[in-house]
XYZ file of C-alpha atoms in Angstrom:
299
model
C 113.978 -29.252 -27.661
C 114.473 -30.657 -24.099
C 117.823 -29.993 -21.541
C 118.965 -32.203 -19.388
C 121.226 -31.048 -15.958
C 124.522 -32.874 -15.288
C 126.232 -32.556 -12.250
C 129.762 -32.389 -11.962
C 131.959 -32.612 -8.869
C 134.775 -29.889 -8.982
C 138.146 -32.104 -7.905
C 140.169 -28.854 -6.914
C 138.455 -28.214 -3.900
C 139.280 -30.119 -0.493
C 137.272 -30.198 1.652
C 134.030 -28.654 0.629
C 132.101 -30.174 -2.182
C 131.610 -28.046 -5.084
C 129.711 -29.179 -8.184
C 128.921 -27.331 -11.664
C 126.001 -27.631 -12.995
C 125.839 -27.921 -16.731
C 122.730 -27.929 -19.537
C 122.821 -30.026 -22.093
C 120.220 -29.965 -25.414
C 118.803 -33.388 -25.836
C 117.328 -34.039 -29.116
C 113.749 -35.637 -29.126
C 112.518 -37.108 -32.190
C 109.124 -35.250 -33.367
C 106.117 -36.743 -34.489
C 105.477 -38.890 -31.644
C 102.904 -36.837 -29.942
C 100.730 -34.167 -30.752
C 102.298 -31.798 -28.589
C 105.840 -32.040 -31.024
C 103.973 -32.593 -34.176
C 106.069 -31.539 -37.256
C 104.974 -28.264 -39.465
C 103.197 -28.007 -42.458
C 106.084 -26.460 -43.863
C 108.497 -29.571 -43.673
C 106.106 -31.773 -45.865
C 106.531 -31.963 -49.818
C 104.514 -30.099 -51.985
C 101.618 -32.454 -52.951
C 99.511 -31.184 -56.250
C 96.541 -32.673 -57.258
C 95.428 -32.812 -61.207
C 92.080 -32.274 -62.680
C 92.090 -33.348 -66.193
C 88.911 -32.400 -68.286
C 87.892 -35.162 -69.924
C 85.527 -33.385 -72.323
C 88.249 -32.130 -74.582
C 88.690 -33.643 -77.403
C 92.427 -33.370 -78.156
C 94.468 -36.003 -78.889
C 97.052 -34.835 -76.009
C 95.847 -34.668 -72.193
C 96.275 -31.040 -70.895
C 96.359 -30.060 -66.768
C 93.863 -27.846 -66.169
C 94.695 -26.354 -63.074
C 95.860 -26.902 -59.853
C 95.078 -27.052 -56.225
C 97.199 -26.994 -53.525
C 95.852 -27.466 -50.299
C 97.764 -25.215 -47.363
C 97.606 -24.581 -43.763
C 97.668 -20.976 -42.290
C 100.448 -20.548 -39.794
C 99.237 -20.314 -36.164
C 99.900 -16.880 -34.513
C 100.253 -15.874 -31.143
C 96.621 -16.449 -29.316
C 95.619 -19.045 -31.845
C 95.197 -22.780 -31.450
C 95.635 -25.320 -34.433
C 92.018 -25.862 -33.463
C 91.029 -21.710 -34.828
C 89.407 -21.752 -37.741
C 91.631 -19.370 -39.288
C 94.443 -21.794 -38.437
C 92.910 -24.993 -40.296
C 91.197 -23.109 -43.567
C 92.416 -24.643 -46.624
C 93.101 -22.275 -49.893
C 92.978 -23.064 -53.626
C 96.074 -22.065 -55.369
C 95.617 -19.585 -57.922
C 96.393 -21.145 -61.429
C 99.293 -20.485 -63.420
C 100.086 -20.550 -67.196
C 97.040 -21.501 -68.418
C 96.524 -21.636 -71.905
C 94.512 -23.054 -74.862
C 95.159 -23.235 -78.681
C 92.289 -21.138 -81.083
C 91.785 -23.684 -83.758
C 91.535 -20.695 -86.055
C 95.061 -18.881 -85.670
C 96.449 -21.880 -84.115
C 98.080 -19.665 -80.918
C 98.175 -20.553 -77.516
C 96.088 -18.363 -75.783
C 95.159 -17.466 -72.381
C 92.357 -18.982 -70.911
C 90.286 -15.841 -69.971
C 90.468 -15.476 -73.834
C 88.644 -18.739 -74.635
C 85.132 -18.124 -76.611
C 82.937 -20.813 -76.951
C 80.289 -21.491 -79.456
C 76.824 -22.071 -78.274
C 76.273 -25.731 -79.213
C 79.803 -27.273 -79.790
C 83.029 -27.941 -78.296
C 85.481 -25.919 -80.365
C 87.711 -23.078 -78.574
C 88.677 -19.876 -80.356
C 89.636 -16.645 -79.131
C 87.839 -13.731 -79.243
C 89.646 -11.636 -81.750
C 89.321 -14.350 -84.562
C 85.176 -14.540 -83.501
C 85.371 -10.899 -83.638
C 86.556 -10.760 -87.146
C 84.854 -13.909 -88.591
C 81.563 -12.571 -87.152
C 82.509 -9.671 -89.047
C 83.483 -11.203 -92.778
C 80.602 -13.534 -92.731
C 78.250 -9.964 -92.798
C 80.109 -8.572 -94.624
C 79.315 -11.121 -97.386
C 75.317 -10.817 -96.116
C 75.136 -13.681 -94.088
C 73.336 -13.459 -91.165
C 72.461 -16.940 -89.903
C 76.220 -17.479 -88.517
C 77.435 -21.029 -87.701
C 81.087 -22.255 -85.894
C 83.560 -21.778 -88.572
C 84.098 -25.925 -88.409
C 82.508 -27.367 -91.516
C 79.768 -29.610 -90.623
C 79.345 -28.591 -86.916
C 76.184 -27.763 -85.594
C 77.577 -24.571 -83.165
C 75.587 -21.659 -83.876
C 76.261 -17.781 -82.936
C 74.002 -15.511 -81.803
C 74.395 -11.576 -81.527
C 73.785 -10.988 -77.838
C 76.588 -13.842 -76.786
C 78.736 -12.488 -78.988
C 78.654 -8.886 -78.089
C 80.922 -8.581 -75.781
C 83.550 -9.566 -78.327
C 82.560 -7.563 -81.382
C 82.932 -3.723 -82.111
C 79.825 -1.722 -81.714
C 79.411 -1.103 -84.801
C 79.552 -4.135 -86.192
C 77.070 -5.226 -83.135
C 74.519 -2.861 -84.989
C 75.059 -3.546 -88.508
C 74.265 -7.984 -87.266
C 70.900 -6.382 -85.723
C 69.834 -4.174 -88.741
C 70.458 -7.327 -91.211
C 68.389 -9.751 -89.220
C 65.650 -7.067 -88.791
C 66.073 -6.878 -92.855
C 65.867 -10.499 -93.304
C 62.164 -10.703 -91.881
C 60.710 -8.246 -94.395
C 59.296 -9.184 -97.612
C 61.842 -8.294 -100.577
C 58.625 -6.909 -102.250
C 57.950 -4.090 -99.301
C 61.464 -2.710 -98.943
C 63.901 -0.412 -100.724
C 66.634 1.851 -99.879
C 67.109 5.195 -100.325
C 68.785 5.946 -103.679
C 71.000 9.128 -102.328
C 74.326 7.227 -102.125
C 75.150 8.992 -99.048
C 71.970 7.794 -97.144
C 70.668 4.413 -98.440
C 68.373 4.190 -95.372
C 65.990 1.241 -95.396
C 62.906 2.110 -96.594
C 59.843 0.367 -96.724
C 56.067 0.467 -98.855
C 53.749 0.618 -96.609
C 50.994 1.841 -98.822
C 47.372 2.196 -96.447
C 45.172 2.829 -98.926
C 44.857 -0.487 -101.994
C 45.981 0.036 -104.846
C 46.799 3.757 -104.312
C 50.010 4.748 -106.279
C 52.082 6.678 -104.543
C 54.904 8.817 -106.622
C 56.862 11.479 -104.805
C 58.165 10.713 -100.920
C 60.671 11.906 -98.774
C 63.637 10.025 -96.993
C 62.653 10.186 -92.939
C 66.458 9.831 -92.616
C 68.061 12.333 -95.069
C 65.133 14.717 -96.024
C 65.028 14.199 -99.699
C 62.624 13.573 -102.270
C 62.640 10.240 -104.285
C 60.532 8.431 -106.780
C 58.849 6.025 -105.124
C 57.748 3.846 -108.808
C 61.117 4.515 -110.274
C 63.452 3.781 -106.738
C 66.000 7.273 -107.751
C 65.848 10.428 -106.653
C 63.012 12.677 -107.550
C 62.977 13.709 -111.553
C 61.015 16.959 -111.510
C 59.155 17.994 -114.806
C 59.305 14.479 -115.908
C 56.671 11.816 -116.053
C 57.632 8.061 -114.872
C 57.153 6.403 -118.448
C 59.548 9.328 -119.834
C 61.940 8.407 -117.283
C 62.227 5.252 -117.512
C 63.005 5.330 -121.376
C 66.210 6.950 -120.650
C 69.610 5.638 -120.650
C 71.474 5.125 -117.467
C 73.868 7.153 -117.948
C 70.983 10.081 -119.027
C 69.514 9.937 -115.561
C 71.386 12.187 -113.283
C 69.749 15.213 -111.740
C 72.385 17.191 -114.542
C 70.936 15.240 -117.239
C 67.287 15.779 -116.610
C 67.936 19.461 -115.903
C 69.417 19.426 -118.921
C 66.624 18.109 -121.273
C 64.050 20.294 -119.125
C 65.949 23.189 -120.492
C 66.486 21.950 -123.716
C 62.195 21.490 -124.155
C 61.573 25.211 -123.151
C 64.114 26.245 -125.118
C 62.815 23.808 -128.352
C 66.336 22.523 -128.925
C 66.489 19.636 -131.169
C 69.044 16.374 -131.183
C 70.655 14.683 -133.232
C 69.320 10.759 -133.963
C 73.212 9.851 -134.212
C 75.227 11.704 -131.779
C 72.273 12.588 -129.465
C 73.603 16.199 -129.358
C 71.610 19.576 -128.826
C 71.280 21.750 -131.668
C 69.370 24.856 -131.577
C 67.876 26.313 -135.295
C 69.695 30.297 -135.000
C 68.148 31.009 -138.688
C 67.474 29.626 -141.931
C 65.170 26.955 -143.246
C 64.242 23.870 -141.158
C 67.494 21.389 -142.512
C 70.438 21.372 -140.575
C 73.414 19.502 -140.661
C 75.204 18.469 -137.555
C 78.824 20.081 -137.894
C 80.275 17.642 -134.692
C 79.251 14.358 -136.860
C 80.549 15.746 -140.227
C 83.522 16.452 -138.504
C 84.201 13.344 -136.808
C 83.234 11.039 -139.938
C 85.026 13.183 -142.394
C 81.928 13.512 -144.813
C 81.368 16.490 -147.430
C 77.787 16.977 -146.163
C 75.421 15.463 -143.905
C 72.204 16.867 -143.838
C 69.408 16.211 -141.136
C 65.668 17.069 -141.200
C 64.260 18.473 -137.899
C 60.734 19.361 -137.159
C 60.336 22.716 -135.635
C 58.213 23.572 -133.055
């Protein structure tokens, strides 16, 4: 802003000469010079757009956008300070992009990509398909799009998946590479630690061993817990339902004891007095009959 001084003779006075003196404001036009070039501030706001052309979406998305400013000059600047003449990237807003699995918009610092594809998901719906696909025992984990050739592997996704099921990926690979012959678990339902026969010596048979994680003792030739005072082959001829720890106790007791069983109901009987026939009360009972005898060999 310039002034300009006016002089103005004062017509009340005689014989003197008197003049005011008034300032004026004279407008000058800016942006002729450098020295009254017009701020930053005044110009419109100019974005430029950076599309990424790798999508592969129908519709064209902005990315982000920059926005190029100049810092205002303070008092012992020049417009030629560094400080004065940086330029700063504007810091992006609202950006989003859809999971193809939940179909949400999602924030971008929520995108997870696939190692060998172009698909975007979000972490929570890796998280859990990681998760279903072991927990149907698969451990060679591909992008959920049929066909694609986007593969997972543990260590990029752990920072999206619980620890646990981190560990239980790792145990099922390190599963995967042992022969189906050499490992077993532990038959204690409460354990079922992997297990595997590492027999040193050829063709040694090995019959009792102990769980390293649970401290038990199992059959090693029959894979269930450890059937004191009974041989393998005896074992093995029972029932499945006969082969609890209850049951074998059971028939231990009954041996010492020389009970005897019936052929039809498979109940214990036990000879008080009398000759060697019996007749099994429970199975006349049950089949209404007048008499049903039963030979038993006592020994």
């Amino acid at each position: 802003m310039a002034t300009e001084v006016l002089t103005i003779p004062d017509s009340a006075a005689d014989d003197d000469e008197i003049s005011m003196l008034y300032v004026r404001p004279v407008p000058i036009k800016k942006g002729t010079s450098r020295l009254d070039a017009i701020p930053v501030e005044n110009y419109p706001l100019r974005l430029k757009r950076v599309i990424n052309l790798s999508q592969d979406y129908d519709e064209v998305k902005l990315l982000y956008s920059i926005t190029k400013t100049r810092k205002r000059v303070f008092k012992g600047e020049s417009s030629n300070t560094k400080s004065a003449v940086e330029t700063e990237l504007s810091i992006p807003l609202s950006l989003t992009f859809m999971c193809e699995i939940c179909a949400d918009e999602k924030p971008t610092n929520d995108l997870f990509r696939v190692l060998g594809c172009t698909h975007s998901y979000c972490s929570e719906c890796m998280g859990k398909y990681v998760a279903s696909k072991l927990q149907e025992n698969i451990t060679a984990i591909n992008c959920p799009v049929s066909g694609c050739n986007g593969f997972l592997e543990p260590q990029h996704c752990r920072s999206i998946l619980p620890k646990q099921v981190f560990d239980r990926w790792g145990d099922a690979l390190c599963e995967a590479v042992i022969l189906a012959s050499e490992k077993f678990y532990c038959p204690f339902k409460d354990c079922s630690a992997l297990l595997i026969d590492d027999q040193s010596v050829e063709n040694e048979v090995i019959m009792q061993s102990e769980c390293p994680d649970c401290n038990r003792l199992f059959c090693v030739q029959c894979k269930v817990p450890w059937h004191s005072g009974m041989a393998c082959s005896d074992f093995q001829k029972l029932k499945e339902d006969e082969r609890s720890n209850e049951d074998i106790m059971l028939m231990n007791l009954a041996k010492s004891k020389k009970w005897m069983r019936c052929p039809k109901c498979k109940f214990y009987v036990e000879k008080s007095s009398g000759c060697l026939f019996m007749r099994c009360s429970l199975l006349a009972y049950y089949l209404n009959l007048a008499k049903v005898d039963y030979l038993f060999e006592d020994q």
